[in-house]
């Protein structure tokens, strides 16, 4: 049930339940990080928001040495191939792919107020944040259809699960990559309490931005000095493994509502049987993730393209499902999307079951803090517009007493949560800190080993990262199979 997206988060059966180290610029808080522990990975527990990022994100990628084939014209054909956009295919959108995308209805009256308010605040409405123009506000595409989540496993794995050359093992915990000198020849894993090894001509790691660098380090691929201190034989000295970690942090700017228009009543226990019954026939509030609209804006005139992401919800609620006192409300999720803070993933020992040390260093740079002040200002300015005057019951969070720059930053440090977009910890490139080559995503310094997941991004994209990860997988699948790459598609995109 899409509306029940908070249930798998924090559940030991579906979530790895990571925590960061105490964040030095957030009062020593440990930030919770959910990661999918099921088939489909985090696509099986995420918020189902489908955003490619800005086309200029990929120009930024392509500006790095050796990365020419990752500009938007090379990535667009793969974005299109993987999707069936129910709003319609065109030169920007696909209509025959395995990932079915349903656009948010955004028909709650609060969305009408939101779209009016953003225009009153001086922002534009755009037809499609995944099309010609990302900047502005629109209904969002979601990877759900007829009340069901479309995870990576549902779209790609389940349709081919009967293939004779496919063997899926669940509840198997990979402990290391097995090397013969510098060639990867297999993986060691624990299944039903027994350590086993499977051998293959090529190994592809898809563990994500936390598990992939963890496994590489456990296997002797990483910063040689760090590995030697832990007694791990060095197979390849790659100092970039686990470095360059990027993420999106967000806060909830929440208001109470004076009219009973929010979806809060559906959370009451006596309404849940009705919600469930409607969902069984693919209807009603259970059939949506309720992240049905939002947008992207620039925080100041010096920014070339959007650096703030905004999601609107017709309810005041936290990601874990907890509600503030007061009943009806509404909120904006907002945060910078191109922070220059950088973190790391480092194993603590040779024990694969010990969770790695995660340091994100949120709010650690002057630019990051400046953009946070601008982000909260943008959200507050939208809610202050006349379109919300008939609904506004007052600011719940951060609250009217939070006014000065110092007070706002203190609130962000004490209240912000991750948007669950860790990435870039085994970045592709050709420099000394690169981990995989841009053409094939093969790990530098070894043979027979590739990485295909969010860790290979050089920079996090401007939005939720499920769509870019799937594009990377589609594009690399052609490389692995030896297929000719899809021809590039040069289309006009919005530039300021």
mmCIF file of C-alpha atoms in Angstrom, residues 278-453:
data_model
loop_
_atom_site.group_PDB
_atom_site.id
_atom_site.type_symbol
_atom_site.label_atom_id
_atom_site.label_comp_id
_atom_site.label_asym_id
_atom_site.label_seq_id
_atom_site.Cartn_x
_atom_site.Cartn_y
_atom_site.Cartn_z
ATOM 1 C CA UNK A 278 -10.758 0.761 -0.924
ATOM 2 C CA UNK A 279 -7.124 -0.020 -1.572
ATOM 3 C CA UNK A 280 -7.969 -3.649 -2.388
ATOM 4 C CA UNK A 281 -9.898 -2.333 -5.395
ATOM 5 C CA UNK A 282 -7.051 0.107 -6.217
ATOM 6 C CA UNK A 283 -8.830 3.232 -5.008
ATOM 7 C CA UNK A 284 -8.920 5.703 -2.161
ATOM 8 C CA UNK A 285 -6.264 7.326 0.034
ATOM 9 C CA UNK A 286 -4.308 4.099 0.454
ATOM 10 C CA UNK A 287 -3.543 4.009 -3.266
ATOM 11 C CA UNK A 288 -1.331 7.134 -3.234
ATOM 12 C CA UNK A 289 1.964 8.039 -1.605
ATOM 13 C CA UNK A 290 0.506 11.580 -1.257
ATOM 14 C CA UNK A 291 3.738 13.155 -2.506
ATOM 15 C CA UNK A 292 1.703 14.317 -5.467
ATOM 16 C CA UNK A 293 3.215 17.728 -6.208
ATOM 17 C CA UNK A 294 6.130 20.019 -5.524
ATOM 18 C CA UNK A 295 8.898 21.718 -7.380
ATOM 19 C CA UNK A 296 12.431 23.006 -7.784
ATOM 20 C CA UNK A 297 13.648 26.573 -7.371
ATOM 21 C CA UNK A 298 16.855 28.570 -7.167
ATOM 22 C CA UNK A 299 17.634 29.941 -3.722
ATOM 23 C CA UNK A 300 19.226 33.115 -5.103
ATOM 24 C CA UNK A 301 19.925 34.816 -8.425
ATOM 25 C CA UNK A 302 23.541 33.664 -8.536
ATOM 26 C CA UNK A 303 22.501 30.009 -8.880
ATOM 27 C CA UNK A 304 22.447 28.774 -12.484
ATOM 28 C CA UNK A 305 19.763 26.111 -12.021
ATOM 29 C CA UNK A 306 17.574 24.921 -9.125
ATOM 30 C CA UNK A 307 19.313 24.042 -5.896
ATOM 31 C CA UNK A 308 16.253 23.597 -3.659
ATOM 32 C CA UNK A 309 13.757 20.719 -3.759
ATOM 33 C CA UNK A 310 10.232 21.147 -2.416
ATOM 34 C CA UNK A 311 7.544 18.528 -1.755
ATOM 35 C CA UNK A 312 4.086 19.533 -0.570
ATOM 36 C CA UNK A 313 1.865 17.294 1.555
ATOM 37 C CA UNK A 314 -1.780 17.896 2.554
ATOM 38 C CA UNK A 315 -1.029 16.765 6.113
ATOM 39 C CA UNK A 316 1.433 17.716 8.859
ATOM 40 C CA UNK A 317 3.357 14.521 9.556
ATOM 41 C CA UNK A 318 6.885 13.208 9.939
ATOM 42 C CA UNK A 319 8.378 10.497 7.741
ATOM 43 C CA UNK A 320 7.986 7.959 10.538
ATOM 44 C CA UNK A 321 4.232 8.603 10.596
ATOM 45 C CA UNK A 322 4.131 10.724 13.761
ATOM 46 C CA UNK A 323 1.803 13.724 13.819
ATOM 47 C CA UNK A 324 2.119 16.998 15.705
ATOM 48 C CA UNK A 325 -0.686 17.965 18.047
ATOM 49 C CA UNK A 326 -3.554 19.802 16.443
ATOM 50 C CA UNK A 327 -5.046 17.495 13.828
ATOM 51 C CA UNK A 328 -5.397 19.038 10.355
ATOM 52 C CA UNK A 329 -2.370 20.628 8.766
ATOM 53 C CA UNK A 330 -0.112 20.831 5.736
ATOM 54 C CA UNK A 331 3.624 21.003 5.115
ATOM 55 C CA UNK A 332 6.523 21.594 2.774
ATOM 56 C CA UNK A 333 9.565 19.330 2.721
ATOM 57 C CA UNK A 334 12.492 21.511 1.666
ATOM 58 C CA UNK A 335 16.267 21.291 1.507
ATOM 59 C CA UNK A 336 19.298 22.076 -0.667
ATOM 60 C CA UNK A 337 20.019 19.588 -3.424
ATOM 61 C CA UNK A 338 23.630 20.413 -4.272
ATOM 62 C CA UNK A 339 25.268 20.766 -0.896
ATOM 63 C CA UNK A 340 29.067 20.916 -0.953
ATOM 64 C CA UNK A 341 29.324 19.029 2.329
ATOM 65 C CA UNK A 342 31.050 15.681 1.889
ATOM 66 C CA UNK A 343 31.087 12.578 4.053
ATOM 67 C CA UNK A 344 32.439 9.039 4.156
ATOM 68 C CA UNK A 345 31.699 5.350 4.703
ATOM 69 C CA UNK A 346 34.395 3.412 6.543
ATOM 70 C CA UNK A 347 34.398 -0.102 7.962
ATOM 71 C CA UNK A 348 35.273 -0.345 11.645
ATOM 72 C CA UNK A 349 36.696 -3.872 11.605
ATOM 73 C CA UNK A 350 37.045 -7.032 9.531
ATOM 74 C CA UNK A 351 33.638 -8.201 10.763
ATOM 75 C CA UNK A 352 31.110 -7.937 7.879
ATOM 76 C CA UNK A 353 28.200 -7.872 10.326
ATOM 77 C CA UNK A 354 29.454 -4.707 12.029
ATOM 78 C CA UNK A 355 27.821 -1.665 10.480
ATOM 79 C CA UNK A 356 30.237 0.807 8.925
ATOM 80 C CA UNK A 357 30.934 4.273 10.263
ATOM 81 C CA UNK A 358 28.847 6.860 8.388
ATOM 82 C CA UNK A 359 29.863 10.517 8.500
ATOM 83 C CA UNK A 360 27.821 12.911 6.361
ATOM 84 C CA UNK A 361 29.137 16.220 7.744
ATOM 85 C CA UNK A 362 25.805 17.946 7.181
ATOM 86 C CA UNK A 363 25.852 21.758 7.557
ATOM 87 C CA UNK A 364 29.646 21.743 7.593
ATOM 88 C CA UNK A 365 30.238 24.461 4.987
ATOM 89 C CA UNK A 366 29.379 28.137 4.820
ATOM 90 C CA UNK A 367 27.576 27.653 1.502
ATOM 91 C CA UNK A 368 25.503 24.800 2.903
ATOM 92 C CA UNK A 369 24.379 26.897 5.873
ATOM 93 C CA UNK A 370 23.590 29.865 3.606
ATOM 94 C CA UNK A 371 21.430 27.713 1.343
ATOM 95 C CA UNK A 372 19.604 26.332 4.366
ATOM 96 C CA UNK A 373 18.637 29.820 5.471
ATOM 97 C CA UNK A 374 17.395 30.501 1.940
ATOM 98 C CA UNK A 375 15.497 27.202 1.815
ATOM 99 C CA UNK A 376 13.538 27.882 4.989
ATOM 100 C CA UNK A 377 12.860 31.403 3.742
ATOM 101 C CA UNK A 378 11.439 30.094 0.469
ATOM 102 C CA UNK A 379 9.095 27.661 2.235
ATOM 103 C CA UNK A 380 7.883 30.337 4.630
ATOM 104 C CA UNK A 381 7.320 32.807 1.805
ATOM 105 C CA UNK A 382 5.087 30.305 -0.035
ATOM 106 C CA UNK A 383 2.949 29.662 3.043
ATOM 107 C CA UNK A 384 2.669 33.423 3.680
ATOM 108 C CA UNK A 385 0.876 34.039 0.371
ATOM 109 C CA UNK A 386 -2.822 35.024 0.196
ATOM 110 C CA UNK A 387 -3.757 31.660 -1.333
ATOM 111 C CA UNK A 388 -3.220 30.028 2.075
ATOM 112 C CA UNK A 389 -4.889 32.722 4.173
ATOM 113 C CA UNK A 390 -8.211 30.854 4.459
ATOM 114 C CA UNK A 391 -6.391 27.686 5.603
ATOM 115 C CA UNK A 392 -3.612 29.038 7.794
ATOM 116 C CA UNK A 393 -3.900 28.123 11.445
ATOM 117 C CA UNK A 394 -0.345 29.184 12.234
ATOM 118 C CA UNK A 395 3.130 27.758 11.845
ATOM 119 C CA UNK A 396 3.724 24.585 13.840
ATOM 120 C CA UNK A 397 7.304 23.962 12.794
ATOM 121 C CA UNK A 398 9.740 25.620 13.171
ATOM 122 C CA UNK A 399 7.286 27.955 14.910
ATOM 123 C CA UNK A 400 6.900 31.752 14.966
ATOM 124 C CA UNK A 401 9.583 32.179 17.647
ATOM 125 C CA UNK A 402 12.283 30.906 15.284
ATOM 126 C CA UNK A 403 13.293 34.101 13.482
ATOM 127 C CA UNK A 404 16.988 34.926 13.371
ATOM 128 C CA UNK A 405 19.560 33.184 11.192
ATOM 129 C CA UNK A 406 21.078 31.568 14.268
ATOM 130 C CA UNK A 407 17.689 30.339 15.479
ATOM 131 C CA UNK A 408 16.836 28.897 12.062
ATOM 132 C CA UNK A 409 20.160 27.060 11.779
ATOM 133 C CA UNK A 410 19.785 25.733 15.309
ATOM 134 C CA UNK A 411 16.332 24.429 14.388
ATOM 135 C CA UNK A 412 17.638 22.802 11.194
ATOM 136 C CA UNK A 413 20.480 21.191 13.134
ATOM 137 C CA UNK A 414 18.054 19.819 15.705
ATOM 138 C CA UNK A 415 15.165 18.811 13.449
ATOM 139 C CA UNK A 416 16.386 17.976 9.929
ATOM 140 C CA UNK A 417 16.238 14.421 8.617
ATOM 141 C CA UNK A 418 17.778 12.707 5.639
ATOM 142 C CA UNK A 419 15.760 12.450 2.444
ATOM 143 C CA UNK A 420 17.398 9.006 2.049
ATOM 144 C CA UNK A 421 19.604 9.813 -0.949
ATOM 145 C CA UNK A 422 23.150 8.700 0.021
ATOM 146 C CA UNK A 423 25.347 8.458 -3.049
ATOM 147 C CA UNK A 424 28.742 9.010 -4.704
ATOM 148 C CA UNK A 425 30.909 6.728 -2.488
ATOM 149 C CA UNK A 426 32.493 4.776 -5.375
ATOM 150 C CA UNK A 427 32.452 7.541 -7.937
ATOM 151 C CA UNK A 428 33.152 7.004 -11.602
ATOM 152 C CA UNK A 429 35.942 8.981 -13.182
ATOM 153 C CA UNK A 430 39.572 8.954 -14.229
ATOM 154 C CA UNK A 431 41.259 10.866 -11.395
ATOM 155 C CA UNK A 432 43.108 9.604 -8.346
ATOM 156 C CA UNK A 433 39.940 9.498 -6.233
ATOM 157 C CA UNK A 434 37.817 7.712 -8.854
ATOM 158 C CA UNK A 435 36.740 4.140 -8.107
ATOM 159 C CA UNK A 436 35.171 2.942 -11.370
ATOM 160 C CA UNK A 437 35.852 3.802 -15.001
ATOM 161 C CA UNK A 438 33.149 5.877 -16.730
ATOM 162 C CA UNK A 439 32.767 3.656 -19.789
ATOM 163 C CA UNK A 440 32.116 0.262 -18.234
ATOM 164 C CA UNK A 441 31.837 0.954 -14.468
ATOM 165 C CA UNK A 442 34.667 -1.488 -13.876
ATOM 166 C CA UNK A 443 36.556 -1.029 -10.626
ATOM 167 C CA UNK A 444 39.976 0.505 -11.207
ATOM 168 C CA UNK A 445 42.976 -1.662 -10.449
ATOM 169 C CA UNK A 446 41.199 -5.028 -10.569
ATOM 170 C CA UNK A 447 39.565 -7.248 -13.173
ATOM 171 C CA UNK A 448 36.151 -8.887 -13.275
ATOM 172 C CA UNK A 449 34.410 -6.430 -10.932
ATOM 173 C CA UNK A 450 31.879 -3.686 -11.620
ATOM 174 C CA UNK A 451 29.712 -1.398 -9.528
ATOM 175 C CA UNK A 452 26.249 -0.374 -10.711
ATOM 176 C CA UNK A 453 24.348 1.642 -8.120
#
